[in-house]
Tab-separated table of C-alpha atoms and ligand atoms in Angstrom:
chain	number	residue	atom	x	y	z
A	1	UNK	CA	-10.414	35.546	17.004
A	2	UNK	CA	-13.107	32.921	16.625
A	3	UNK	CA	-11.196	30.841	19.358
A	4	UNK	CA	-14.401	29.015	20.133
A	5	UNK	CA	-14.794	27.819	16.874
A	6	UNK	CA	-12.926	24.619	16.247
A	7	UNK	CA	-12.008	22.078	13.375
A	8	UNK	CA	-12.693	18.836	14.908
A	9	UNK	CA	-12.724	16.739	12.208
A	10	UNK	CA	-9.262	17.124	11.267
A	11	UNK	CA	-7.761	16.823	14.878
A	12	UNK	CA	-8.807	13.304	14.264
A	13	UNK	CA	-5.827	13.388	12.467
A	14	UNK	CA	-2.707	12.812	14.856
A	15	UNK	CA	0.547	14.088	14.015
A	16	UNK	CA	1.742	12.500	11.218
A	17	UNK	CA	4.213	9.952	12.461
A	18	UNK	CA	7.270	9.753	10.241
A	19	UNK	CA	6.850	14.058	10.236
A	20	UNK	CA	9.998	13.202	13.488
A	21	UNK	CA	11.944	11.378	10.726
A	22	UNK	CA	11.154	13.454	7.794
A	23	UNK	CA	12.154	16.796	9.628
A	24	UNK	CA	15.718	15.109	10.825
A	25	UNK	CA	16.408	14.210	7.208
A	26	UNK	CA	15.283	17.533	5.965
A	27	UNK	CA	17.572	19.575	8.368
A	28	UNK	CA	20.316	17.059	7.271
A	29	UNK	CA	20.148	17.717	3.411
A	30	UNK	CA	19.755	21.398	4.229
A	31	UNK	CA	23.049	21.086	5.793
A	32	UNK	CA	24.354	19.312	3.033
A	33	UNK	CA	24.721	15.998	4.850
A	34	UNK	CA	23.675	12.738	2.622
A	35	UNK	CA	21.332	10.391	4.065
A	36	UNK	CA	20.564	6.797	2.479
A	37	UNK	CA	16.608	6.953	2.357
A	38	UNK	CA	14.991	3.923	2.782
A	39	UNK	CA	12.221	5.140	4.783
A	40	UNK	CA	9.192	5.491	1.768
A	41	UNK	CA	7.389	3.137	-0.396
A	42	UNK	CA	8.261	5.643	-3.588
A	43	UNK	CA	9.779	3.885	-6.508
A	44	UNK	CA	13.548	5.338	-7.615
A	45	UNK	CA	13.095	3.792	-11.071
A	46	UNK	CA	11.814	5.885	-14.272
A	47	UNK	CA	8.452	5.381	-15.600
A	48	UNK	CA	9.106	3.107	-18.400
A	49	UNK	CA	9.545	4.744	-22.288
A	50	UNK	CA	7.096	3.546	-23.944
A	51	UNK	CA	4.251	5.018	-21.126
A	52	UNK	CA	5.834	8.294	-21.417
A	53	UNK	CA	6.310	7.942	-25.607
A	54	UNK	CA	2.012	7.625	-25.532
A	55	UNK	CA	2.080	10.282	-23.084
A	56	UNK	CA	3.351	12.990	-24.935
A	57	UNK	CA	2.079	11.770	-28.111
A	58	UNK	CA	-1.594	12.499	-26.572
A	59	UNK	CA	-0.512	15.440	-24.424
A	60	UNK	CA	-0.388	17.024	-28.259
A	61	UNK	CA	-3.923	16.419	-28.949
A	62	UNK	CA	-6.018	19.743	-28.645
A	63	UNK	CA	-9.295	17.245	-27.987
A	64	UNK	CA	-7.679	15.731	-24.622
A	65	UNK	CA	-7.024	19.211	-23.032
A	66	UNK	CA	-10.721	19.481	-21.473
A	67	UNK	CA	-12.186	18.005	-18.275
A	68	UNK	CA	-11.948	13.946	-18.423
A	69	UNK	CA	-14.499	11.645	-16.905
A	70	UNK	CA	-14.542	10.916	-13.281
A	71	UNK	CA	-14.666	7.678	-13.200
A	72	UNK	CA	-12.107	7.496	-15.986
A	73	UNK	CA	-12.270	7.322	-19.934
A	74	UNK	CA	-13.805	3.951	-21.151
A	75	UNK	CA	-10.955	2.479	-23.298
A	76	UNK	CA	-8.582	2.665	-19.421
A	77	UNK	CA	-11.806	1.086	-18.020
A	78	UNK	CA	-11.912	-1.474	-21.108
A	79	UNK	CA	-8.171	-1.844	-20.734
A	80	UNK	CA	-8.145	-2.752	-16.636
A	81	UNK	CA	-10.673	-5.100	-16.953
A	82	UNK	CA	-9.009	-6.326	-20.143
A	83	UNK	CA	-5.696	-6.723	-17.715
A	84	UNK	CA	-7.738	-8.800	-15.248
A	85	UNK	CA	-9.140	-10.898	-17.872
A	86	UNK	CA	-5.177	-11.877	-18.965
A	87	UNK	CA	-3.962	-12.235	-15.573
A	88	UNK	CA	-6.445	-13.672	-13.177
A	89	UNK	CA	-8.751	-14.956	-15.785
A	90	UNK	CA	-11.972	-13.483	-14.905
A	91	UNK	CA	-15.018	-10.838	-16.200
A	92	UNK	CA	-15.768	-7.730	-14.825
A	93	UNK	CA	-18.263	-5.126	-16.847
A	94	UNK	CA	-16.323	-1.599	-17.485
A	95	UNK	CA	-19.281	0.035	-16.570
A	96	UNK	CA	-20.577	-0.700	-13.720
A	97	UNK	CA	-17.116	-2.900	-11.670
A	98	UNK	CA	-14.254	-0.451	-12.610
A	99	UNK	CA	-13.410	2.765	-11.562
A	100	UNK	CA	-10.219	4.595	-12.133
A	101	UNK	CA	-8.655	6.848	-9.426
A	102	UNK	CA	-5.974	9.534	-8.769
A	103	UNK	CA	-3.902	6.919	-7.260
A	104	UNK	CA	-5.409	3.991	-5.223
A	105	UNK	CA	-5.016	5.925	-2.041
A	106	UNK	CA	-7.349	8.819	-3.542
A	107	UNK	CA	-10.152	5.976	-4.596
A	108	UNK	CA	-10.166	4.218	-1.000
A	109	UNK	CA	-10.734	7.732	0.748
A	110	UNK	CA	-13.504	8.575	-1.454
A	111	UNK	CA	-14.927	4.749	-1.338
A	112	UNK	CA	-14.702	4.501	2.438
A	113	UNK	CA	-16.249	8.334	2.526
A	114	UNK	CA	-18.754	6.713	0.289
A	115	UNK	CA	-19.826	4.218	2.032
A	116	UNK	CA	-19.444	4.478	5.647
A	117	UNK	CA	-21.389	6.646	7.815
A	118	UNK	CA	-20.987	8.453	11.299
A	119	UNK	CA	-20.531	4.838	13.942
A	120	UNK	CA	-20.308	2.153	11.426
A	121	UNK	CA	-17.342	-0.073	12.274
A	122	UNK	CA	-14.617	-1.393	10.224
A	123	UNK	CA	-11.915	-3.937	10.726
A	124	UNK	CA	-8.583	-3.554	9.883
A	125	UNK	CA	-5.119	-5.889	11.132
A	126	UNK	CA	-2.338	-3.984	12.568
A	127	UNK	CA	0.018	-2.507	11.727
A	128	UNK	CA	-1.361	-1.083	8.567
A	129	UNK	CA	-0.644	1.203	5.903
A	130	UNK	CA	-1.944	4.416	7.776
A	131	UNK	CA	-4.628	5.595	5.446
A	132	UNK	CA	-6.258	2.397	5.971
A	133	UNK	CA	-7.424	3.062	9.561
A	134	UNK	CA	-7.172	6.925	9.196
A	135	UNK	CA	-9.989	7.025	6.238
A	136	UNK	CA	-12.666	5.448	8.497
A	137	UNK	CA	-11.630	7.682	11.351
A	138	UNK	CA	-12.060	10.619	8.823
A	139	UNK	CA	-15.531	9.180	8.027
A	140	UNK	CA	-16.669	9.146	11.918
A	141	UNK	CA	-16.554	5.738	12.100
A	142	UNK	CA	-15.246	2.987	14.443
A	143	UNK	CA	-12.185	0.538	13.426
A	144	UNK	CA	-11.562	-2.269	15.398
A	145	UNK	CA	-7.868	-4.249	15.664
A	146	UNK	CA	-6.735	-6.893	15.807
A	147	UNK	CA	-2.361	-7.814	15.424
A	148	UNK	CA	-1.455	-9.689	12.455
A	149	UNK	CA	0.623	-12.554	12.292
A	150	UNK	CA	2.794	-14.306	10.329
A	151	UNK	CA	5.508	-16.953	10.079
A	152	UNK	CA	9.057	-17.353	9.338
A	153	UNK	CA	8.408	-17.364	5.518
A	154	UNK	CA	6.395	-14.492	6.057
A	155	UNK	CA	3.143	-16.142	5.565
A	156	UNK	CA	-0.077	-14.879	7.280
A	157	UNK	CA	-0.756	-16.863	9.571
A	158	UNK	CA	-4.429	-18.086	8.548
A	159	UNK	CA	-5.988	-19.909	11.451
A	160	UNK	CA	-5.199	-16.606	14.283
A	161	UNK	CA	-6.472	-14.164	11.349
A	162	UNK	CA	-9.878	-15.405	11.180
A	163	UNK	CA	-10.121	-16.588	15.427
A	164	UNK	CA	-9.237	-13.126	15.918
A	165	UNK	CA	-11.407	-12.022	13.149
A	166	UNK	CA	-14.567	-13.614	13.901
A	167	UNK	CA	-13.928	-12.294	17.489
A	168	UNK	CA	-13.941	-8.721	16.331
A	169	UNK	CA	-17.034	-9.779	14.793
A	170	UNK	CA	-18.723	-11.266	17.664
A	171	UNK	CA	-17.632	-8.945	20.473
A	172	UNK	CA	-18.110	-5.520	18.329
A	173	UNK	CA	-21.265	-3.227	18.941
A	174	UNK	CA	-22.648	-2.229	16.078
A	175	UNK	CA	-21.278	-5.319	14.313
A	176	UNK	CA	-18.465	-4.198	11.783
A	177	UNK	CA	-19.761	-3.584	8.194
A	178	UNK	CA	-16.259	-3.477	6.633
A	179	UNK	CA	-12.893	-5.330	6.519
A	180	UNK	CA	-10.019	-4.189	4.640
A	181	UNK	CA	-7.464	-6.410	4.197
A	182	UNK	CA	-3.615	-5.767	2.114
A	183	UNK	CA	-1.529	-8.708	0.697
A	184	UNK	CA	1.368	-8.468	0.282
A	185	UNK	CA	1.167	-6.198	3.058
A	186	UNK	CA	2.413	-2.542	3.530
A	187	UNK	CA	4.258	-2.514	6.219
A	188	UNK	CA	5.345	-6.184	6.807
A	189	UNK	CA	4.983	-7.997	3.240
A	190	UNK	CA	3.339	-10.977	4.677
A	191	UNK	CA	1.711	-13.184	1.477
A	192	UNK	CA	-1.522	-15.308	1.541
A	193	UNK	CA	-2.352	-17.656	-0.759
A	194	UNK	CA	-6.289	-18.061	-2.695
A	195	UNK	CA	-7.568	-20.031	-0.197
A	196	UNK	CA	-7.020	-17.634	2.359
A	197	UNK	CA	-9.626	-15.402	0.045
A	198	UNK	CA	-11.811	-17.929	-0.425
A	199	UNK	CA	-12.082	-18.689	3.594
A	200	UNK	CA	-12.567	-15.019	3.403
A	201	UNK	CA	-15.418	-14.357	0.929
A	202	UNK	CA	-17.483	-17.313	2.457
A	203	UNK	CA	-16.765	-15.687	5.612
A	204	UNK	CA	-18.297	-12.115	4.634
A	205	UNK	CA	-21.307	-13.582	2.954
A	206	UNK	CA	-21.944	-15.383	6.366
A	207	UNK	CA	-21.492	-12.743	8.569
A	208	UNK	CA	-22.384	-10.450	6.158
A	209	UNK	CA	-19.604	-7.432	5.876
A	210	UNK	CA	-18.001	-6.058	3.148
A	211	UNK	CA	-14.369	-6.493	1.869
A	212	UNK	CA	-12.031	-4.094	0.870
A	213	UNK	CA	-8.743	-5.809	-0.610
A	214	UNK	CA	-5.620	-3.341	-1.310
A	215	UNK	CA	-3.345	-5.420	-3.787
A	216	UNK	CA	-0.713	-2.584	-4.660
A	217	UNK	CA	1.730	-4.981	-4.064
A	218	UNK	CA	0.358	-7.288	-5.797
A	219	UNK	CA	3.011	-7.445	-8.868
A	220	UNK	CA	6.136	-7.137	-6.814
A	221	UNK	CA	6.421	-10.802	-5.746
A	222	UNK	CA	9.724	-13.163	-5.669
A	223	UNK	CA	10.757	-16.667	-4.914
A	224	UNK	CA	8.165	-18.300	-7.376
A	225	UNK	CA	5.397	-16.653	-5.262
A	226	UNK	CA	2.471	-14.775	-7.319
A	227	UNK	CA	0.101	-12.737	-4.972
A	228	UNK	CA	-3.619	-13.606	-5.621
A	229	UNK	CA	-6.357	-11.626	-6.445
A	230	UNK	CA	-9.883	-11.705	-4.244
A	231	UNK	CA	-11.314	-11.172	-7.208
A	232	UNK	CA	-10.536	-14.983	-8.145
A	233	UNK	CA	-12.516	-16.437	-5.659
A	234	UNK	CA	-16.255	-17.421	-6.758
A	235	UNK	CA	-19.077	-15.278	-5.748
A	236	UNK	CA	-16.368	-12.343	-4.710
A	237	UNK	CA	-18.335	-10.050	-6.093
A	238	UNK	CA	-20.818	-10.413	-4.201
A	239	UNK	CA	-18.792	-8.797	-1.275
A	240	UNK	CA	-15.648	-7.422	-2.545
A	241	UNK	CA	-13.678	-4.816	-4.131
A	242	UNK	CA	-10.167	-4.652	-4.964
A	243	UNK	CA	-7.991	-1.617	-5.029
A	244	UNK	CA	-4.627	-1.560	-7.796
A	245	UNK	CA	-2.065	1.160	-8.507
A	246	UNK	CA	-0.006	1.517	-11.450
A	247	UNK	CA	2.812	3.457	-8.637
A	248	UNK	CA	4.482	0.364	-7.908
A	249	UNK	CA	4.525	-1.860	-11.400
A	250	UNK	CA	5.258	0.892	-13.920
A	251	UNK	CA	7.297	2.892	-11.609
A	252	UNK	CA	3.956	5.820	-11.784
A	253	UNK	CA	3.684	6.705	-8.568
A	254	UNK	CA	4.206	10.944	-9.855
A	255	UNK	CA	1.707	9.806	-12.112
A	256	UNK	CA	-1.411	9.478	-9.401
A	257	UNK	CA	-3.438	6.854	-11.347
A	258	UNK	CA	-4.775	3.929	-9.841
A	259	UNK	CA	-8.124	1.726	-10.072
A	260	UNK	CA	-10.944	0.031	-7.977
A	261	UNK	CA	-12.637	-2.945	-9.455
A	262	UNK	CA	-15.739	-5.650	-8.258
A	263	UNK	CA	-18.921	-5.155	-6.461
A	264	UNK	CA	-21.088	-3.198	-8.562
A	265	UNK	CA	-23.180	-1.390	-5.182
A	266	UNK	CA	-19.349	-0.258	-4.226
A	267	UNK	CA	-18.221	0.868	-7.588
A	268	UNK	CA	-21.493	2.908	-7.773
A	269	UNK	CA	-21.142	4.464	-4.585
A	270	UNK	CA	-17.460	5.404	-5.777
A	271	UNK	CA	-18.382	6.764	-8.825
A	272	UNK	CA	-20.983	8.625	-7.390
A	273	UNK	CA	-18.978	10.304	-5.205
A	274	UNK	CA	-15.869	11.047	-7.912
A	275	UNK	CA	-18.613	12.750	-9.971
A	276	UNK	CA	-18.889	15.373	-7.726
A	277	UNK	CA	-15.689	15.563	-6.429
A	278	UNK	CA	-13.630	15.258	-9.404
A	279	UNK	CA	-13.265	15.702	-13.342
A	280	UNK	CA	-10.970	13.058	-13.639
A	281	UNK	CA	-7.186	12.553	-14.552
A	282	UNK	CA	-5.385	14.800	-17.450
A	283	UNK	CA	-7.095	12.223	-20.126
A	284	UNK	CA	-3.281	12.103	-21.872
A	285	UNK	CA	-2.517	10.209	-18.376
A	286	UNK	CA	-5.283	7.733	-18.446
A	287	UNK	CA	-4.371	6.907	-22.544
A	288	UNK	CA	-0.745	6.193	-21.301
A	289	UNK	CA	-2.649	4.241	-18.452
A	290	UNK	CA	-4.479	2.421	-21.170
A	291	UNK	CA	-0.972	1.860	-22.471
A	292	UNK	CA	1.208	0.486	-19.432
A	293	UNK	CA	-1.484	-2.222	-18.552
A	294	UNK	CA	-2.444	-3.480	-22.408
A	295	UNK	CA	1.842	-3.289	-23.776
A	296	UNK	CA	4.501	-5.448	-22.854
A	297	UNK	CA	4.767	-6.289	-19.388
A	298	UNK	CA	8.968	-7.336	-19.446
A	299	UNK	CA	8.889	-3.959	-17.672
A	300	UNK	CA	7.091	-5.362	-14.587
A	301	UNK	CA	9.099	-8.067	-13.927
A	302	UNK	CA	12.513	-5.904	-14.281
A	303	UNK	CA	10.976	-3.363	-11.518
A	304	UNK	CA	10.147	-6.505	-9.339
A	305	UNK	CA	13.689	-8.310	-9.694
A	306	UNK	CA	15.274	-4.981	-8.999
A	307	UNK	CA	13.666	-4.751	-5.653
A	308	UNK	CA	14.357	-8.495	-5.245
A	309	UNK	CA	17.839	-8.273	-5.684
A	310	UNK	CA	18.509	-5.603	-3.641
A	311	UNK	CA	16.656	-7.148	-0.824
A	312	UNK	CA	19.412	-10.118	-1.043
A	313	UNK	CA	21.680	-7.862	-1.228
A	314	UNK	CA	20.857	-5.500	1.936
A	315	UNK	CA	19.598	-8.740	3.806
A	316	UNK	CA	23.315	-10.300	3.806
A	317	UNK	CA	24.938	-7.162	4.163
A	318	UNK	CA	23.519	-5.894	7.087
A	319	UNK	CA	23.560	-9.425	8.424
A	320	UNK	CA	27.527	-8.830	8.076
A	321	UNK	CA	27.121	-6.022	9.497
A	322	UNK	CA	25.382	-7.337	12.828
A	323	UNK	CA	21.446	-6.744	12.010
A	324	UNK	CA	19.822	-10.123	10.890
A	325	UNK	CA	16.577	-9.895	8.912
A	326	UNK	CA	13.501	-12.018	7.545
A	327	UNK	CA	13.600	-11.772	3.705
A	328	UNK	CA	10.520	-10.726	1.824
A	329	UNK	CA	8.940	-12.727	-0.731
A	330	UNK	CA	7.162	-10.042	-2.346
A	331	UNK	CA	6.614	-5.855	-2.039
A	332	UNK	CA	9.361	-3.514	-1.977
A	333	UNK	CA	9.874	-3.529	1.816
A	334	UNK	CA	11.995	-5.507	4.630
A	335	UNK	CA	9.765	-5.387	7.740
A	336	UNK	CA	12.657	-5.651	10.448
A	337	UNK	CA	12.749	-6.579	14.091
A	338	UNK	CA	15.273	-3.684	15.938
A	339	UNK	CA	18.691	-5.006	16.518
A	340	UNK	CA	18.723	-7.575	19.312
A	341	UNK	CA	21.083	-5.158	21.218
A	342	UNK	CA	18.700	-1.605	20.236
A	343	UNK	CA	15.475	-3.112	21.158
A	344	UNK	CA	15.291	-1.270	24.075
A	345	UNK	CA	15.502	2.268	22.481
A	346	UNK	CA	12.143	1.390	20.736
A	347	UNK	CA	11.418	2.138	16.894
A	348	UNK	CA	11.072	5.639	16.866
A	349	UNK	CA	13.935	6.181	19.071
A	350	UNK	CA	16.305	3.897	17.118
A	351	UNK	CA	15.446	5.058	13.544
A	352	UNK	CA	15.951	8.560	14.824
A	353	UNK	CA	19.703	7.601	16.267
A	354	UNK	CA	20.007	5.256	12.888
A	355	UNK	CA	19.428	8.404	10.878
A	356	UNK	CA	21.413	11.242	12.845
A	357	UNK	CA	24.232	8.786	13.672
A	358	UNK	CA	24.736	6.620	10.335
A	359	UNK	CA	22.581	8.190	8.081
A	360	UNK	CA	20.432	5.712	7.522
A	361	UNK	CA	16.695	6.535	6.958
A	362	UNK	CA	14.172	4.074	7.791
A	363	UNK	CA	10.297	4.282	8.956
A	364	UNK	CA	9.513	3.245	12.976
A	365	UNK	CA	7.259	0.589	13.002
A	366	UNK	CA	5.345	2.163	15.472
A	367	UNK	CA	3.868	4.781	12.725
A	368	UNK	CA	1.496	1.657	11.486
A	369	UNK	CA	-0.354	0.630	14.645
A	370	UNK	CA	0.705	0.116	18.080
A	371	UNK	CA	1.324	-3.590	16.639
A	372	UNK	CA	4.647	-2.165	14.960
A	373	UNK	CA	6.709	-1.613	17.668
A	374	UNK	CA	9.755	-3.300	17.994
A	375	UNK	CA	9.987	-2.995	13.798
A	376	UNK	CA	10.845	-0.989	11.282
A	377	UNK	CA	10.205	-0.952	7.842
A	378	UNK	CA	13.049	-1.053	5.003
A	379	UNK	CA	12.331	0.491	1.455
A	380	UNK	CA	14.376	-1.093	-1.426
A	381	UNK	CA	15.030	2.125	-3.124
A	382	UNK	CA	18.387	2.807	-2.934
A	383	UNK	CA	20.844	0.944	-5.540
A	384	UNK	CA	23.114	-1.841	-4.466
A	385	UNK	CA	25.862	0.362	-4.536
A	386	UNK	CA	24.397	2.979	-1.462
A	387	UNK	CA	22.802	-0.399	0.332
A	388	UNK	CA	26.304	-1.677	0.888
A	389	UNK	CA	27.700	1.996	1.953
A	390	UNK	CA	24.618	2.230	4.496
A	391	UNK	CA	26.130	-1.537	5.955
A	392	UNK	CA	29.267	-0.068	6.630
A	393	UNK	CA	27.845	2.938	8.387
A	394	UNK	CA	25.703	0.612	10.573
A	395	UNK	CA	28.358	-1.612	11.225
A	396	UNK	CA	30.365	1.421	13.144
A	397	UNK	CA	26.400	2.461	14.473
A	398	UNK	CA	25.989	-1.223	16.089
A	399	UNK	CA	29.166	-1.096	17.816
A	400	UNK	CA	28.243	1.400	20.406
A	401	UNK	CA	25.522	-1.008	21.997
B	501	PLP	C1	-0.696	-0.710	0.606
B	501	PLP	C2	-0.721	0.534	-0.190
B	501	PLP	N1	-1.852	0.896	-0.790
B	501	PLP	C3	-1.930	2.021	-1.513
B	501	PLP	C4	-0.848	2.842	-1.652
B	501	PLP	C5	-1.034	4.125	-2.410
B	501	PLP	O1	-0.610	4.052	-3.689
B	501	PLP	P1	-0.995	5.187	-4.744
B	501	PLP	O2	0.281	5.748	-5.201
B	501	PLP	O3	-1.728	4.462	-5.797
B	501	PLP	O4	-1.875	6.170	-4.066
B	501	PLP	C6	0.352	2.531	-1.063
B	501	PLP	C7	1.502	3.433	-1.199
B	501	PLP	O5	2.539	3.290	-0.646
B	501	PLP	C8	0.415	1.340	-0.296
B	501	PLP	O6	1.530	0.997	0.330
């Protein structure tokens, strides 16, 4: 019935991915068999006490049970701008260059739905984190691509970023309106520095595009490397917004809250949009919001030397174990070329053997852009006690090839 009537919007959508991976590991706990999950960017650590303390203390408040505001109560809006004020020393206006959203992946849907219409063009590096390209697509528009690169201390490498980037620019019809960029970078954690957002900004008010800059990463950094903010850069709001999530820093990512702040034409759009779409996040959330980015920040830096330590320790032991790989110096991920001796099976192929023969779950490369392949991508959220088990399982794994 109503055969000739078809959704064609969402077969835009390919099948997801990592469904191949996610399906193996479900049939494996269903039969009881454990596997060591490294394959998604959720955080294993608890939300920290003091967040959930001012949670439940507001949760008993009769006055917070209505609708909230879409683009989030004023005193979180106060608070994030407050937070950027502290940590990358500059002004942004609650009202009209912050927006809070159910996550950050919720506000850059409804941004790029905002303000992109039907064969506009974007650009985005690949690989990517999938939403990244997928939103646009949703949105009818174009992306162009272009492969990142990096070097061996997993730094972008600046000078092929913007040749390739002003060649996107130059050979794209209609010229792209929109570039989103993501340091430290979901999949690969490859770090840039301010200048690289300064080259950047001058570069959009030139050529005139807009920038989208995803910093969820942005807290998680090691090795006496802080990630930047765009939003340091003179004149970035001009051209720019950034997206944050409290997932990653406060260990929230249940919690779905997340914020957009910068160029006030953006922010509008966004809020426009969340007005009709939404009624906002269960206010006790956003006070507990307020919370995690005004009180003591130890917390952060315990969640980011957790994920640094166990990236030392996975990145000797499955050295030992026969699988060398380039350290991160900030995220929560180890972006991993295959085994020299499994690079023929190709990423999906070997995370799929990785997972059914030493239970090891990891994500193919290949799921972030054609660019991936020949990777995978490590998640540091297992403890240091099921990292080393998962070595000695892919020790006996690597001695088959
Ligand atoms: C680069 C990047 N941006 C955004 C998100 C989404 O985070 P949130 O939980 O705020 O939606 C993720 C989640 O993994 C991510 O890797």
């Amino acid at each position: 019935m109503f055969d000739e009537i078809s959704f064609d919007k969402i077969k835009r959508l390919p099948k997801y991915v990592f469904a191949a991976i996610n399906e193996i590991k479900l049939s494996m706990r269903q039969n009881g068999e454990d596997a060591i999950d490294f394959s998604m960017g959720n955080p294993d650590g608890p939300t920290p006490e003091h967040i959930i303390d001012k949670l439940c203390e507001s949760a008993r408040k009769p006055k917070n049970h209505g609708y909230s505001v879409s683009k989030g109560i004023y005193k979180l809006r106060v608070a994030i701008c407050d937070w950027y004020a502290r940590k990358y020393g500059i002004t942004l206006d609650p009202n009209t260059q912050a927006c809070v959203t159910m996550g950050s992946k919720e506000g850059y849907v409804h941004l790029v739905q905002a303000i992109t219409s039907p064969g506009d063009s974007a650009v985005i590096p690949d690989p990517a984190y999938p939403i990244h390209y997928y939103a646009f697509v949703l949105s009818g528009a174009n992306v162009v691509r272009f492969g990142l690169e990096w070097n061996e201390k997993s730094e972008l490498c600046v000078e092929s970023f913007f040749a390739q980037l002003e060649n996107a620019l130059r050979e794209s019809f209609p010229k792209p309106k929109f570039v989103v960029v993501n340091f430290p970078h979901n999949p690969t954690a490859v770090v840039v520095y301010k200048d690289f957002y300064e080259r950047l900004v001058a570069m959009a008010k030139k050529e005139r595009f807009y920038i989208i800059s995803d910093i969820a990463y942005a807290d998680l950094s090691f090795d006496g490397y802080q990630a930047p903010s765009i939003m340091e850069v003179e004149g970035a709001l001009d051209v720019a917004v950034e997206t944050y999530t409290l997932s990653k820093s406060y260990n929230m990512a249940g919690w779905r809250v997340g914020f957009v702040v910068g160029n006030t034409k953006m922010i509008d759009a966004l809020q426009k949009i969340k007005s009709w779409l939404d009624y906002g996040i269960y206010t006790p959330m956003q006070v507990a919001s307020t919370i995690a980015l005004n009180g003591p920040q130890q917390c952060v830096q315990d969640i980011a030397r957790t994920y640094e330590k166990r990236m030392e320790v996975l990145a000797q032991a499955f050295g030992e174990a026969g699988w060398e790989l380039q350290k991160s110096r900030a995220s929560m991920f180890i972006w991993a070329s295959l085994p020299r001796q499994c690079a023929h099976l190709g990423s999906m192929e070997f995370s799929k053997r990785l997972l059914q023969e030493a239970k090891i779950a990891v994500s193919p490369g290949v799921g972030f852009g054609e660019k991936g392949e020949g990777y995978v991508r490590i998640a540091l959220i297992e403890n240091e006690k099921r990292i080393r088990q998962a070595a000695k399982n892919l020790k006996a794994f690597l001695k088959q090839f």
